[in-house]
Amino acid sequence: FDSRLDYSKDSSTDDKVEHLKARFRRAGVPVTVEMDSTLDARGRVVIDKGNAKITLNPDMLRGDTVAHEFGHILVEALGDAHPLVSQGIEELRGSELWAQVEEAYPDLTDRDLGMEVLVTALGRKGSELFEDTKQQSKFKTIYNRIMRAIGKLFGIQPKATEQLAEMLMYGDNTL
């Protein structure tokens, strides 16, 4: 199966899910997605022995939920000890986004909070997150380094990784 679906802000949830599942499958990462209207969150990711399962609550979805949950798989593949992930988390620590995520998820451990903030930041445009141009530049550098590392991890070319991440995270192919 070769998905030719375009991922955009106007895509249906099913289109987004199928598109991203196909992209991850081509990168060697099997992902299953289930809908569960009893889930107490928009989405949940469980990664076990190289397989990833995403559960989505169809009644709580927002436009970025599907991309956000797939983004967890990308960041978790590197792990929180990876220098780029830890650097990205440190760059975001103390930001307005950090405070928003911390308020929304008061029960998260420091590790999980950092990962959640990083995934949320990767799913948003850097220019909307930071007002300071220097911080934007630093974040874009970290973002690009993370994408190269993910490419090495999955054995795919950096350009393909960049395309995957941009389509996954932004939907409009811009940073």
Coordinates of C-alpha atoms in Angstrom, one line a residue:
F1 CA 0.0 0.0 0.0
D2 CA 1.5 3.3 -1.0
S3 CA -0.4 6.3 0.4
R4 CA -0.9 9.2 -1.9
L5 CA -3.1 11.1 0.5
D6 CA -2.1 14.7 1.1
Y7 CA -1.8 15.6 4.8
S8 CA -3.2 19.0 5.4
K9 CA -5.1 20.9 8.0
D10 CA -8.3 20.0 6.1
S11 CA -7.7 16.3 6.0
S12 CA -10.1 14.1 7.8
T13 CA -8.9 12.2 10.9
D14 CA -9.0 8.9 9.0
D15 CA -7.0 10.4 6.1
K16 CA -4.3 11.7 8.6
V17 CA -4.1 8.4 10.4
E18 CA -3.8 6.3 7.2
H19 CA -1.3 8.8 5.7
L20 CA 1.0 8.8 8.8
K21 CA 0.7 5.0 9.4
A22 CA 1.9 4.5 5.8
R23 CA 4.8 6.9 6.2
F24 CA 5.9 5.2 9.5
R25 CA 5.5 1.7 8.0
R26 CA 7.8 2.7 5.1
A27 CA 10.3 3.8 7.8
G28 CA 10.0 0.4 9.4
V29 CA 7.9 1.5 12.4
P30 CA 4.6 -0.3 12.6
V31 CA 1.8 1.8 14.2
T32 CA -1.7 0.7 15.0
V33 CA -4.4 3.2 15.7
E34 CA -7.7 2.6 17.6
M35 CA -10.6 4.9 18.4
D36 CA -12.0 4.8 21.9
S37 CA -14.6 7.4 23.0
T38 CA -14.1 6.3 26.7
L39 CA -10.4 7.4 26.7
D40 CA -10.0 10.2 29.2
A41 CA -7.6 12.2 26.9
R42 CA -7.4 13.2 23.3
G43 CA -4.9 10.5 22.6
R44 CA -2.5 8.0 24.1
V45 CA 0.6 6.3 22.8
V46 CA 2.0 3.0 24.0
I47 CA 5.3 1.8 22.5
D48 CA 6.3 -1.9 23.2
K49 CA 9.0 -3.9 21.6
G50 CA 9.3 -1.7 18.5
N51 CA 5.5 -1.6 18.0
A52 CA 3.5 1.6 18.6
K53 CA -0.2 1.8 19.4
I54 CA -2.1 5.1 19.4
T55 CA -5.5 5.3 21.0
L56 CA -7.6 8.4 20.0
N57 CA -10.8 9.7 21.6
P58 CA -12.8 10.7 18.5
D59 CA -15.0 13.0 20.6
M60 CA -12.0 15.1 21.9
L61 CA -9.9 15.4 18.7
R62 CA -8.4 18.7 17.7
G63 CA -6.8 19.5 14.4
D64 CA -3.3 18.7 15.6
T65 CA -4.1 15.6 17.8
V66 CA -3.2 12.9 15.3
A67 CA 0.1 14.6 14.3
H68 CA 0.9 15.3 18.0
E69 CA 0.5 11.6 19.0
F70 CA 2.6 10.4 16.1
G71 CA 5.1 13.0 17.2
H72 CA 5.5 11.2 20.5
I73 CA 6.7 8.1 18.6
L74 CA 9.4 10.1 16.8
V75 CA 10.7 11.7 20.0
E76 CA 10.4 8.5 22.1
A77 CA 12.4 6.6 19.4
L78 CA 15.4 8.8 20.2
G79 CA 14.7 8.8 24.0
D80 CA 15.0 11.4 26.6
A81 CA 18.7 10.7 27.2
H82 CA 19.6 11.6 23.6
P83 CA 21.6 14.8 23.6
L84 CA 19.3 16.5 21.0
V85 CA 16.2 15.7 22.9
S86 CA 17.6 16.8 26.2
Q87 CA 18.9 20.0 24.6
G88 CA 15.5 20.7 23.1
I89 CA 13.8 20.2 26.4
E90 CA 16.2 22.5 28.1
E91 CA 15.6 25.2 25.5
L92 CA 11.9 25.0 26.2
R93 CA 12.2 24.9 30.0
G94 CA 10.7 28.1 31.4
S95 CA 8.9 29.0 28.3
E96 CA 5.2 30.0 28.1
L97 CA 4.5 26.7 26.4
W98 CA 6.2 24.8 29.3
A99 CA 3.9 26.6 31.8
Q100 CA 0.8 25.8 29.7
V101 CA 1.7 22.1 29.4
E102 CA 2.6 21.8 33.0
E103 CA -0.7 23.4 34.0
A104 CA -2.6 21.0 31.7
Y105 CA -0.7 17.9 32.9
P106 CA 0.1 18.5 36.6
D107 CA 0.5 14.7 37.2
L108 CA 3.4 14.2 34.7
T109 CA 6.9 13.4 36.0
D110 CA 9.6 15.9 35.0
R111 CA 10.8 13.5 32.2
D112 CA 7.3 13.1 30.8
L113 CA 6.6 16.8 31.1
G114 CA 9.7 17.6 29.2
M115 CA 8.9 15.1 26.4
E116 CA 5.3 16.4 26.2
V117 CA 6.5 20.0 25.9
L118 CA 9.0 19.0 23.2
V119 CA 6.4 17.1 21.2
T120 CA 4.0 20.0 21.5
A121 CA 6.7 22.5 20.4
L122 CA 7.7 20.3 17.4
G123 CA 4.0 20.3 16.4
R124 CA 3.9 24.1 16.3
K125 CA 5.7 26.6 14.3
G126 CA 8.8 28.0 16.0
S127 CA 7.9 31.5 15.1
E128 CA 4.6 31.2 16.9
L129 CA 6.2 29.8 20.0
F130 CA 9.0 32.2 20.5
E131 CA 9.0 36.0 20.1
D132 CA 12.7 36.4 20.4
T133 CA 14.5 35.8 17.1
K134 CA 17.5 34.4 18.7
Q135 CA 15.4 31.7 20.5
Q136 CA 13.7 30.9 17.2
S137 CA 17.0 30.4 15.5
K138 CA 18.3 28.1 18.4
F139 CA 15.1 26.1 18.3
K140 CA 15.2 25.6 14.5
T141 CA 18.8 24.4 14.8
I142 CA 17.8 21.9 17.5
Y143 CA 14.8 20.8 15.4
N144 CA 17.0 20.2 12.3
R145 CA 19.5 18.2 14.4
I146 CA 16.7 16.1 15.8
M147 CA 15.4 15.4 12.3
R148 CA 18.9 14.3 11.1
A149 CA 19.3 12.0 14.2
I150 CA 15.8 10.4 13.5
G151 CA 16.9 9.8 9.9
K152 CA 20.0 8.0 11.1
L153 CA 18.0 6.0 13.6
F154 CA 15.5 4.8 11.0
G155 CA 18.0 4.5 8.3
I156 CA 16.3 7.0 6.0
Q157 CA 17.8 10.0 4.2
P158 CA 17.7 13.4 6.0
K159 CA 15.6 14.9 3.3
A160 CA 13.0 12.1 3.8
T161 CA 13.1 12.6 7.5
E162 CA 12.6 16.3 7.2
Q163 CA 9.7 15.7 4.9
L164 CA 8.2 13.2 7.3
A165 CA 8.5 15.5 10.2
E166 CA 7.2 18.5 8.4
M167 CA 4.2 16.6 7.1
L168 CA 3.7 15.0 10.4
M169 CA 4.0 18.0 12.6
Y170 CA 2.8 20.9 10.5
G171 CA 0.7 19.7 7.6
D172 CA 1.6 22.7 5.5
N173 CA 5.3 21.7 4.9
T174 CA 6.7 24.9 6.6
L175 CA 8.6 25.5 9.8

